[in-house]
Each structure stands twice: as C-alpha cells, then as structure tokens.
Amino acid sequence: MDRRTVEKKVSKRLARLHLKWPAQPNSIVLSLNRRSQNGFEPHLCKHLVDCFSNRRIPYLWKEHEFQLGELNKVFASQWISDDSVVMGTKCNKLIVLHVSSGRMKHIPMINGSVPYQRRHQEDEGSGIHAISINPGGSFLATGAENPNSLAVYTMPDFEPVCVGQGCHSDWIFDIKWLDDEFLVTGSRDGTIALWSIADALNCTEENGASGSSLKTIKPRCKCHSRSAEGHLHEDDHLMQKVRALEFNNSRKELASVVVSSGCVTFWDVRQFREVSCRKLHYNRESVCMAFSDSYSLYAVGSQNHVTLIDTRKGRTVAAFPTGESCSGVRSLKFQGDILSAGTGKGAIKFIDIRQSKYLVRGDKPNLSIQVGKGWLSRDFIYHSYFTDAIYHNAIYTHCYDDSGMRLFAAGGPLPSGLTGNYSGLFH
C-alpha cells in the first residue's frame, strides 16, 4: 500500500477524531523524525494509541481483591505512586495501601481545636468523603478528625501542615484544588469555602492529636449555594448539601452539585461568585461528578442516569441510563475518551464519549465489570434487618493510575446500616 493511500485512510480516521493531518515538516530533522514514525507525528501516534487502548483495556482487565480487615466502606481514593493508593473510609481512617503487597499503613488523623459535636444519629462514623492532591503533588487535602474540618498533609511523607476549621457546620463532602495554593471545600451544610495553604505560614498554632504544634487556617471566603430559582437553601439541613465539586481550569469555573435543587451550579473562582445554575432532568440522588478538560464536559451521576453537560454550549448534551433501578451512580471518572461509572450494585460501566454509547461485550448491551464480594459484618443490624437480602458492594470511588492501564476501585455495602468494605485492582 503506497503512502498516499495510507494518508487517505488515516485522514478519514483523524476526521472522526476531530484532528487534522499534520502539516508537512519544514526541516530535515522533522522530516526524518516523521519518517521514523512511519509518517506520523510522535504525539499523534501516542494520541491514536491512547484512543485505541482506552477502549480495549477494560476488556482485558482481571481483578485482584484486597483484604482490608474490618474497615467500614471506602469513600475516597487517590493514586500517590505506582505502587500506592491512599484511601479514606467511613470509619474515619486514612490509609495507604501498597497494591503490590496488600500491606496497609495508617496515617494519623489531624485533630484541631474545635470539638466535633454530632447533630444527627447517622453522624457516627461520618468518615472521609474526599481526598485531593494539588497539581504540583506537594500537598494532600482531606477531612480531619472532625469531619467538618479540613486537613492538609505534605506529600509524600504525610506530615501534618494545618487544619482548616471554624467554617463548616457539617461534613465536608468534596475538596478540589484550584492551583498549588488555593483549594475549595463543599459541605453538607450547603456552603462552599475557599482556602489558601499560604495562610498556614502566618496563623495561630493549636495542639494536634500527637501533642505537636499544628497550624490553623480560616477560609478566605464562604458562600451558600442557591437553588435553580435563586433562593438560598436554609430550611432543610439535610437536603441542601453540596455533594460534589469539579474545577474547569481553562474557564476558571467551579461546578457544584446540590442535592436539594437537583441542579449544577457554576461559580467564577476569580470573584468566587455564583454565575449560573443548570437544572438536571435526571436529578434524584445526584451524588458524584467528573470533568473532562479535553471535551469540556461535566458528567453527573444520579439514581439511574449519567448526564453530560457541555460547558461551551451551556446545556445537557447526553444522558445514559445505567440499567440499574434505584442503586444509583456512586462514582465517575474520565480516562481519555472513556467515562467509567461505578454503581451501587457493584458494577463498573464504560461510556465511549466519541461514539456516545456504552462499550459492549458480545451480545450484551454494555460492558460491565462486576466486583468481588469484599467483607461484610454479620452483626446485630445485619441479622435483624438484612439476613434475607443480597447486597452488592457500591463502588463509592475508583481511580486510574498515570498509565491508564490499571484501575483501583473501592467501596462497601450500599445500605447505611451495614458495615463492610471492598477494594480491588483491575490490571
């Protein structure tokens, strides 16, 4: 097959990927470099390979399940190295898991000066719902011993830096870094707060859990989320919670999901003010969110659907039913052209963004990975209310490693009264 025929075929493929055939090189060095790549630019070859591998790898994965003992429900996770994942649990434990050996290391929780006073019966074991690492990889932010407070550690040694307190009156549900200095927290009390790690350099000191001095910071500002009609949520404490956050750096835009309003609220982070609100058609139990910078798309998971919102058009562009009734989408993650969704019934499903459909397996409507059994406590609550029912492990969190070749998934039983855990590596 001659070069012209190859270029014609590749050009058609690139057109489907919204790319153009690279211009002819204007130097001998570039020409030789292209020839060594069989006529392709190196970065273009990598892009084509990534597009292909992202679609094929989920078909090849095999599960390796980890034993976490009696930890209760993993709510958050992040890769911190090729061999390590940091996890946050409902029982308020921060743990580093070494995936090659299964060995776990417990990280001491940061305890500030503000005591935690439970407001609701379910506050027992409210847990760590968010883990976020800044772009430079130097700091990790998560919940403190008091789940209403913010804790910041240095990376990779997990030395305590500061505790952010005196802001939220209820649990912190999500955390997002805007850059290496500023970060945002969203809380169950319906507020969003802006913090600066630089404030830890000039602040008061409190005694931490280990007796060492610990710096305390206050938020730069705090705002209440509003409904789609523009009203503050001040009536029902449990219904106004800010459940998820995502940051669009190119537009300097923060998006938040508020459970009571069933909408996505957009904020200008430069002025830290709300600029618009988009009502979701499928909005029941909207508890998770993801953002793709490549496609300028927000993905929101609800009880039965995954909804895609195009930031450039400012509207919903697609909605994908999960095929599972009432269990809900519990976690979302973009990996190139693929959006993965972890469900409340222990399944991970994959949506091809370019083709706007689920990846399929044979004659089945979609490719679905079902996770292992994990561990479940057969305690008094289980024997009193759940003995005759079968409950899968909800996938509360999942994350890809830097190569995109491995996927870590974790969670636990969906009913709040059940105690248990699951974690596994797909590779």
Short mmCIF file of C-alpha atoms in Angstrom, two decimals:
data_model
loop_
_atom_site.label_atom_id
_atom_site.label_comp_id
_atom_site.label_asym_id
_atom_site.label_seq_id
_atom_site.Cartn_x
_atom_site.Cartn_y
_atom_site.Cartn_z
CA MET A 1 0.00 0.00 0.00
CA ASP A 2 1.52 3.33 -1.07
CA ARG A 3 1.91 6.37 1.18
CA ARG A 4 -0.92 8.32 -0.49
CA THR A 5 -3.40 5.53 0.21
CA VAL A 6 -2.23 5.27 3.81
CA GLU A 7 -2.57 9.04 4.30
CA LYS A 8 -6.08 8.98 2.85
CA LYS A 9 -7.21 6.24 5.22
CA VAL A 10 -5.57 7.84 8.23
CA SER A 11 -7.07 11.23 7.32
CA LYS A 12 -10.55 9.71 7.50
CA ARG A 13 -9.72 8.26 10.90
CA LEU A 14 -8.38 11.61 12.12
CA ALA A 15 -11.51 13.38 10.87
CA ARG A 16 -13.60 11.15 13.13
CA LEU A 17 -11.28 12.13 15.98
CA HIS A 18 -11.61 15.83 15.08
CA LEU A 19 -7.91 16.03 14.24
CA LYS A 20 -6.05 17.15 11.14
CA TRP A 21 -3.23 15.52 9.25
CA PRO A 22 -0.06 17.29 10.42
CA ALA A 23 1.46 19.86 8.09
CA GLN A 24 4.49 18.91 6.04
CA PRO A 25 7.72 19.41 8.03
CA ASN A 26 9.85 22.35 7.00
CA SER A 27 13.16 20.95 8.21
CA ILE A 28 15.26 17.86 7.57
CA VAL A 29 15.21 16.94 11.26
CA LEU A 30 11.41 16.97 11.43
CA SER A 31 11.18 15.08 8.16
CA LEU A 32 13.49 12.34 9.41
CA ASN A 33 11.64 12.23 12.71
CA ARG A 34 8.32 11.77 10.92
CA ARG A 35 9.76 9.09 8.66
CA SER A 36 10.98 7.17 11.71
CA GLN A 37 7.36 7.19 12.89
CA ASN A 38 6.07 5.83 9.55
CA GLY A 39 4.77 9.22 8.51
CA PHE A 40 3.11 10.19 11.81
CA GLU A 41 4.00 12.88 14.28
CA PRO A 42 5.04 11.23 17.59
CA HIS A 43 2.37 12.99 19.65
CA LEU A 44 -0.26 12.00 17.08
CA CYS A 45 0.84 8.37 17.24
CA LYS A 46 0.53 8.46 21.02
CA HIS A 47 -2.94 10.00 20.79
CA LEU A 48 -4.13 7.32 18.39
CA VAL A 49 -2.67 4.57 20.56
CA ASP A 50 -4.30 6.05 23.67
CA CYS A 51 -7.68 6.27 21.94
CA PHE A 52 -7.42 2.61 20.97
CA SER A 53 -6.08 1.33 24.29
CA ASN A 54 -8.65 3.19 26.39
CA ARG A 55 -11.38 1.30 24.54
CA ARG A 56 -9.69 -2.11 24.64
CA ILE A 57 -8.07 -2.31 28.08
CA PRO A 58 -11.34 -2.72 30.07
CA TYR A 59 -11.99 -5.95 28.15
CA LEU A 60 -8.65 -7.37 29.32
CA TRP A 61 -8.70 -6.46 33.00
CA LYS A 62 -8.57 -9.06 35.73
CA GLU A 63 -9.46 -8.34 39.34
CA HIS A 64 -7.13 -8.63 42.31
CA GLU A 65 -9.08 -8.13 45.52
CA PHE A 66 -7.50 -6.78 48.72
CA GLN A 67 -8.31 -7.73 52.30
CA LEU A 68 -8.95 -4.59 54.37
CA GLY A 69 -9.90 -6.25 57.64
CA GLU A 70 -12.87 -4.68 59.39
CA LEU A 71 -12.65 -1.21 57.86
CA ASN A 72 -16.04 0.26 57.05
CA LYS A 73 -16.70 1.48 53.48
CA VAL A 74 -14.02 3.19 51.42
CA PHE A 75 -15.43 6.56 50.29
CA ALA A 76 -12.39 8.18 48.62
CA SER A 77 -9.12 7.16 46.96
CA GLN A 78 -6.17 8.59 45.01
CA TRP A 79 -3.04 7.07 43.49
CA ILE A 80 0.07 8.59 45.10
CA SER A 81 2.70 6.42 43.38
CA ASP A 82 2.98 3.46 41.01
CA ASP A 83 2.55 1.12 43.96
CA SER A 84 0.42 3.06 46.44
CA VAL A 85 -3.15 4.29 46.81
CA VAL A 86 -4.39 6.45 49.67
CA MET A 87 -7.92 5.70 50.91
CA GLY A 88 -10.43 7.39 53.19
CA THR A 89 -13.11 5.35 54.98
CA LYS A 90 -16.47 5.84 56.65
CA CYS A 91 -14.88 4.87 59.96
CA ASN A 92 -12.65 7.95 59.59
CA LYS A 93 -9.40 6.17 58.72
CA LEU A 94 -6.78 7.47 56.30
CA ILE A 95 -4.81 4.54 54.91
CA VAL A 96 -2.06 4.00 52.35
CA LEU A 97 -2.46 0.68 50.53
CA HIS A 98 0.50 -0.85 48.70
CA VAL A 99 -1.10 -2.65 45.77
CA SER A 100 1.83 -4.98 45.09
CA SER A 101 1.81 -6.50 48.57
CA GLY A 102 -1.58 -5.55 50.02
CA ARG A 103 0.18 -4.03 53.02
CA MET A 104 -1.60 -1.09 54.70
CA LYS A 105 -0.23 1.91 56.58
CA HIS A 106 -2.50 4.00 58.80
CA ILE A 107 -1.95 7.78 58.65
CA PRO A 108 -2.65 9.66 61.93
CA MET A 109 -5.65 11.95 61.62
CA ILE A 110 -5.23 15.67 62.21
CA ASN A 111 -7.19 16.93 65.19
CA GLY A 112 -7.90 20.65 65.52
CA SER A 113 -9.12 22.68 68.46
CA VAL A 114 -12.82 22.61 67.54
CA PRO A 115 -14.51 19.55 69.09
CA TYR A 116 -16.89 17.60 66.87
CA GLN A 117 -20.49 17.64 68.06
CA ARG A 118 -22.76 15.19 66.27
CA ARG A 119 -26.00 16.70 65.02
CA HIS A 120 -27.63 13.53 63.69
CA GLN A 121 -27.77 9.88 64.63
CA GLU A 122 -26.06 8.84 61.39
CA ASP A 123 -23.08 11.07 62.21
CA GLU A 124 -21.47 8.11 63.96
CA GLY A 125 -18.61 7.27 61.65
CA SER A 126 -19.34 10.07 59.17
CA GLY A 127 -15.94 9.46 57.63
CA ILE A 128 -13.60 10.81 54.97
CA HIS A 129 -15.52 11.62 51.80
CA ALA A 130 -12.80 13.38 49.78
CA ILE A 131 -9.08 13.16 49.07
CA SER A 132 -7.45 15.69 46.75
CA ILE A 133 -3.81 16.27 45.76
CA ASN A 134 -2.66 19.67 44.45
CA PRO A 135 -1.36 19.91 40.85
CA GLY A 136 2.26 20.07 41.99
CA GLY A 137 1.87 16.91 44.08
CA SER A 138 3.23 18.57 47.22
CA PHE A 139 0.07 18.66 49.39
CA LEU A 140 -2.83 16.33 50.09
CA ALA A 141 -6.13 17.68 51.42
CA THR A 142 -8.79 15.58 53.10
CA GLY A 143 -11.10 15.57 56.11
CA ALA A 144 -9.75 15.94 59.63
CA GLU A 145 -10.60 14.00 62.79
CA ASN A 146 -13.55 16.38 62.94
CA PRO A 147 -15.23 15.68 59.55
CA ASN A 148 -16.38 19.32 59.40
CA SER A 149 -12.74 20.46 59.24
CA LEU A 150 -10.11 20.43 56.51
CA ALA A 151 -6.78 18.62 56.96
CA VAL A 152 -3.69 19.22 54.81
CA TYR A 153 -0.60 16.98 54.69
CA THR A 154 2.70 17.24 52.86
CA MET A 155 3.42 14.67 50.18
CA PRO A 156 4.76 12.02 50.05
CA ASP A 157 5.60 11.78 53.77
CA PHE A 158 2.15 12.75 55.15
CA GLU A 159 3.46 15.30 57.63
CA PRO A 160 0.60 17.46 59.01
CA VAL A 161 0.62 21.02 57.64
CA CYS A 162 -2.53 22.63 59.00
CA VAL A 163 -6.18 22.18 59.87
CA GLY A 164 -8.91 24.39 58.40
CA GLN A 165 -11.72 24.88 60.87
CA GLY A 166 -14.37 27.30 62.11
CA CYS A 167 -16.13 27.26 58.75
CA HIS A 168 -18.44 24.34 58.01
CA SER A 169 -21.09 23.20 60.48
CA ASP A 170 -21.40 19.77 58.88
CA TRP A 171 -19.33 17.20 56.99
CA ILE A 172 -17.02 18.12 54.14
CA PHE A 173 -18.23 16.13 51.14
CA ASP A 174 -15.74 17.20 48.47
CA ILE A 175 -12.44 19.06 48.02
CA LYS A 176 -10.87 20.49 44.86
CA TRP A 177 -7.56 22.30 44.38
CA LEU A 178 -7.69 25.35 42.08
CA ASP A 179 -3.89 25.54 41.88
CA ASP A 180 -0.96 24.76 44.17
CA GLU A 181 -2.11 27.33 46.76
CA PHE A 182 -5.90 27.62 46.73
CA LEU A 183 -8.48 24.91 47.33
CA VAL A 184 -12.25 24.71 47.73
CA THR A 185 -14.41 22.61 50.04
CA GLY A 186 -18.09 21.72 49.66
CA SER A 187 -20.09 20.75 52.73
CA ARG A 188 -23.31 19.08 53.77
CA ASP A 189 -24.27 22.38 55.40
CA GLY A 190 -24.85 23.86 51.91
CA THR A 191 -21.75 26.07 51.83
CA ILE A 192 -18.65 26.28 49.65
CA ALA A 193 -15.44 27.71 51.14
CA LEU A 194 -12.20 28.98 49.63
CA TRP A 195 -8.95 28.27 51.49
CA SER A 196 -5.30 29.21 50.97
CA ILE A 197 -2.46 26.96 52.06
CA ALA A 198 -0.26 30.07 52.24
CA ASP A 199 -2.27 31.17 55.27
CA ALA A 200 -0.65 28.33 57.21
CA LEU A 201 2.58 30.37 57.24
CA ASN A 202 1.08 33.14 59.39
CA CYS A 203 -1.52 31.66 61.65
CA THR A 204 -2.12 30.57 65.22
CA GLU A 205 -0.95 27.19 66.44
CA GLU A 206 -3.03 24.51 68.11
CA ASN A 207 -2.10 21.23 69.71
CA GLY A 208 -2.70 18.25 67.43
CA ALA A 209 -3.60 14.74 68.41
CA SER A 210 0.05 13.84 68.84
CA GLY A 211 0.80 16.88 71.01
CA SER A 212 2.85 18.65 68.34
CA SER A 213 2.11 22.20 67.28
CA LEU A 214 -0.33 22.42 64.40
CA LYS A 215 -1.23 25.49 62.37
CA THR A 216 -4.84 26.53 61.94
CA ILE A 217 -6.30 28.36 58.96
CA LYS A 218 -9.62 30.06 58.30
CA PRO A 219 -11.40 30.27 54.93
CA ARG A 220 -10.76 33.28 52.69
CA CYS A 221 -14.49 33.36 51.95
CA LYS A 222 -17.62 31.23 52.21
CA CYS A 223 -20.79 31.16 50.10
CA HIS A 224 -24.18 29.47 50.28
CA SER A 225 -25.41 27.50 47.29
CA ARG A 226 -28.66 28.66 45.76
CA SER A 227 -31.44 26.78 44.04
CA ALA A 228 -32.32 26.95 40.36
CA GLU A 229 -34.85 29.66 41.29
CA GLY A 230 -32.15 31.71 43.00
CA HIS A 231 -33.24 31.12 46.60
CA LEU A 232 -30.95 30.18 49.45
CA HIS A 233 -31.46 26.74 50.96
CA GLU A 234 -31.98 27.43 54.63
CA ASP A 235 -34.91 25.22 55.62
CA ASP A 236 -33.87 21.60 55.43
CA HIS A 237 -30.35 20.97 56.68
CA LEU A 238 -30.09 17.51 55.15
CA MET A 239 -31.42 18.49 51.72
CA GLN A 240 -29.16 21.45 50.99
CA LYS A 241 -25.88 19.57 50.97
CA VAL A 242 -23.18 20.31 48.40
CA ARG A 243 -22.39 16.79 47.28
CA ALA A 244 -19.68 17.12 44.60
CA LEU A 245 -17.29 19.67 43.09
CA GLU A 246 -15.31 19.88 39.82
CA PHE A 247 -12.94 22.58 38.54
CA ASN A 248 -12.57 23.72 34.92
CA ASN A 249 -9.20 25.47 34.87
CA SER A 250 -9.45 26.82 31.31
CA ARG A 251 -12.65 28.72 32.16
CA LYS A 252 -11.73 29.32 35.82
CA GLU A 253 -15.05 27.73 36.63
CA LEU A 254 -16.13 25.64 39.60
CA ALA A 255 -19.16 23.38 39.30
CA SER A 256 -21.08 22.05 42.29
CA VAL A 257 -23.94 19.58 42.66
CA VAL A 258 -26.52 20.48 45.30
CA VAL A 259 -28.85 17.63 46.23
CA SER A 260 -31.94 19.68 47.12
CA SER A 261 -32.09 21.76 43.94
CA GLY A 262 -31.30 18.96 41.51
CA CYS A 263 -29.05 21.26 39.54
CA VAL A 264 -25.42 22.01 38.78
CA THR A 265 -24.28 25.43 39.97
CA PHE A 266 -21.39 27.22 38.25
CA TRP A 267 -19.05 29.62 40.05
CA ASP A 268 -16.48 32.14 38.84
CA VAL A 269 -13.50 31.32 41.05
CA ARG A 270 -11.75 34.63 40.29
CA GLN A 271 -14.53 36.52 42.07
CA PHE A 272 -15.85 33.49 43.95
CA ARG A 273 -19.44 34.16 43.00
CA GLU A 274 -22.23 32.08 41.52
CA VAL A 275 -22.82 32.86 37.84
CA SER A 276 -25.37 30.31 36.62
CA CYS A 277 -27.39 27.25 37.52
CA ARG A 278 -28.35 24.35 35.24
CA LYS A 279 -31.35 22.21 36.17
CA LEU A 280 -30.81 18.48 35.64
CA HIS A 281 -33.58 16.41 34.10
CA TYR A 282 -32.34 13.31 35.93
CA ASN A 283 -31.56 14.71 39.35
CA ARG A 284 -32.55 12.20 42.03
CA GLU A 285 -29.58 11.27 44.22
CA SER A 286 -27.05 13.31 42.27
CA VAL A 287 -24.01 12.44 44.38
CA CYS A 288 -20.98 12.34 42.08
CA MET A 289 -19.35 14.35 39.33
CA ALA A 290 -16.39 14.28 36.91
CA PHE A 291 -14.87 16.71 34.40
CA SER A 292 -13.07 16.17 31.10
CA ASP A 293 -10.80 19.04 30.10
CA SER A 294 -10.31 17.55 26.62
CA TYR A 295 -14.03 17.61 25.86
CA SER A 296 -15.10 20.45 28.20
CA LEU A 297 -17.71 18.08 29.60
CA TYR A 298 -19.11 17.65 33.08
CA ALA A 299 -20.56 14.26 33.95
CA VAL A 300 -23.10 13.97 36.77
CA GLY A 301 -24.25 10.67 38.25
CA SER A 302 -27.80 10.30 39.56
CA GLN A 303 -30.09 7.47 40.63
CA ASN A 304 -30.49 5.91 37.17
CA HIS A 305 -28.52 8.05 34.72
CA VAL A 306 -25.21 9.63 33.80
CA THR A 307 -25.76 13.14 32.40
CA LEU A 308 -23.22 15.03 30.27
CA ILE A 309 -23.13 18.85 30.29
CA ASP A 310 -21.16 20.77 27.64
CA THR A 311 -19.63 23.88 29.21
CA ARG A 312 -19.20 25.56 25.81
CA LYS A 313 -22.89 25.19 24.91
CA GLY A 314 -24.11 25.53 28.46
CA ARG A 315 -26.60 22.67 28.17
CA THR A 316 -27.09 18.95 28.61
CA VAL A 317 -25.86 17.07 25.55
CA ALA A 318 -26.50 13.44 26.53
CA ALA A 319 -27.90 11.19 29.24
CA PHE A 320 -27.10 7.49 29.59
CA PRO A 321 -29.37 5.15 31.59
CA THR A 322 -27.47 2.77 33.84
CA GLY A 323 -29.99 -0.04 33.59
CA GLU A 324 -29.97 -0.41 37.38
CA SER A 325 -33.02 0.65 39.34
CA CYS A 326 -32.55 2.81 42.43
CA SER A 327 -28.96 1.80 43.26
CA GLY A 328 -27.52 4.96 41.73
CA VAL A 329 -24.25 6.05 40.19
CA ARG A 330 -21.76 6.42 43.05
CA SER A 331 -18.52 7.42 41.30
CA LEU A 332 -17.41 8.77 37.90
CA LYS A 333 -14.02 9.12 36.22
CA PHE A 334 -12.84 10.24 32.77
CA GLN A 335 -9.96 8.40 31.12
CA GLY A 336 -9.37 9.89 27.68
CA ASP A 337 -12.40 9.09 25.51
CA ILE A 338 -13.90 6.78 28.13
CA LEU A 339 -16.11 7.70 31.07
CA SER A 340 -16.34 5.00 33.74
CA ALA A 341 -19.22 4.82 36.21
CA GLY A 342 -19.25 2.89 39.48
CA THR A 343 -22.74 1.87 40.58
CA GLY A 344 -24.47 0.99 43.82
CA LYS A 345 -24.79 -2.63 42.71
CA GLY A 346 -21.06 -3.28 42.42
CA ALA A 347 -20.68 -2.73 38.68
CA ILE A 348 -18.29 -0.53 36.70
CA LYS A 349 -19.59 0.51 33.29
CA PHE A 350 -17.81 2.33 30.47
CA ILE A 351 -19.20 5.02 28.17
CA ASP A 352 -17.47 5.84 24.87
CA ILE A 353 -17.74 9.63 24.67
CA ARG A 354 -16.93 9.86 20.96
CA GLN A 355 -19.49 7.26 19.92
CA SER A 356 -21.94 8.32 22.64
CA LYS A 357 -22.70 4.79 23.81
CA TYR A 358 -21.59 2.15 26.29
CA LEU A 359 -18.78 -0.20 25.44
CA VAL A 360 -20.40 -3.51 24.52
CA ARG A 361 -19.44 -7.11 25.20
CA GLY A 362 -20.70 -9.65 22.69
CA ASP A 363 -24.48 -9.68 22.54
CA LYS A 364 -24.81 -7.88 25.88
CA PRO A 365 -25.97 -4.23 25.82
CA ASN A 366 -22.85 -2.98 27.59
CA LEU A 367 -19.54 -3.99 29.09
CA SER A 368 -19.94 -4.23 32.86
CA ILE A 369 -17.31 -5.32 35.34
CA GLN A 370 -18.78 -6.84 38.48
CA VAL A 371 -16.57 -6.51 41.55
CA GLY A 372 -15.88 -9.13 44.19
CA LYS A 373 -17.71 -9.89 47.42
CA GLY A 374 -15.43 -7.96 49.78
CA TRP A 375 -16.10 -8.25 53.50
CA LEU A 376 -19.45 -7.85 55.29
CA SER A 377 -20.00 -7.76 59.04
CA ARG A 378 -22.70 -10.17 60.20
CA ASP A 379 -23.53 -8.02 63.21
CA PHE A 380 -26.78 -7.38 65.08
CA ILE A 381 -28.10 -4.96 62.44
CA TYR A 382 -27.36 -7.43 59.67
CA HIS A 383 -29.17 -10.31 61.40
CA SER A 384 -32.08 -8.08 62.41
CA TYR A 385 -32.82 -6.43 59.06
CA PHE A 386 -30.73 -7.79 56.17
CA THR A 387 -30.30 -11.57 56.51
CA ASP A 388 -32.71 -12.46 53.70
CA ALA A 389 -31.37 -9.91 51.23
CA ILE A 390 -28.31 -9.87 48.98
CA TYR A 391 -26.38 -6.62 48.80
CA HIS A 392 -23.57 -5.86 46.40
CA ASN A 393 -20.71 -3.51 47.19
CA ALA A 394 -21.33 0.03 45.97
CA ILE A 395 -18.35 1.49 44.10
CA TYR A 396 -18.01 4.75 46.02
CA THR A 397 -14.63 5.54 44.46
CA HIS A 398 -12.43 4.44 41.58
CA CYS A 399 -9.31 5.94 40.01
CA TYR A 400 -6.88 5.19 37.17
CA ASP A 401 -3.12 5.16 37.57
CA ASP A 402 -0.99 7.50 35.44
CA SER A 403 -0.63 4.94 32.67
CA GLY A 404 -4.37 4.32 32.45
CA MET A 405 -3.61 0.60 32.43
CA ARG A 406 -4.78 -0.08 35.99
CA LEU A 407 -7.98 0.83 37.79
CA PHE A 408 -8.38 0.87 41.57
CA ALA A 409 -11.96 0.54 42.81
CA ALA A 410 -13.31 0.52 46.36
CA GLY A 411 -16.47 0.88 48.39
CA GLY A 412 -18.74 -1.20 50.56
CA PRO A 413 -22.37 -2.21 51.12
CA LEU A 414 -24.89 0.42 50.00
CA PRO A 415 -27.29 0.39 52.99
CA SER A 416 -26.02 2.82 55.62
CA GLY A 417 -26.73 0.36 58.44
CA LEU A 418 -24.45 -2.35 57.06
CA THR A 419 -20.74 -2.48 57.85
CA GLY A 420 -18.29 -3.82 55.29
CA ASN A 421 -15.73 -2.98 52.65
CA TYR A 422 -14.41 -3.78 49.21
CA SER A 423 -11.23 -2.81 47.36
CA GLY A 424 -9.72 -4.25 44.24
CA LEU A 425 -7.22 -3.59 41.47
CA PHE A 426 -8.11 -4.24 37.84
CA HIS A 427 -5.00 -4.79 35.73
#
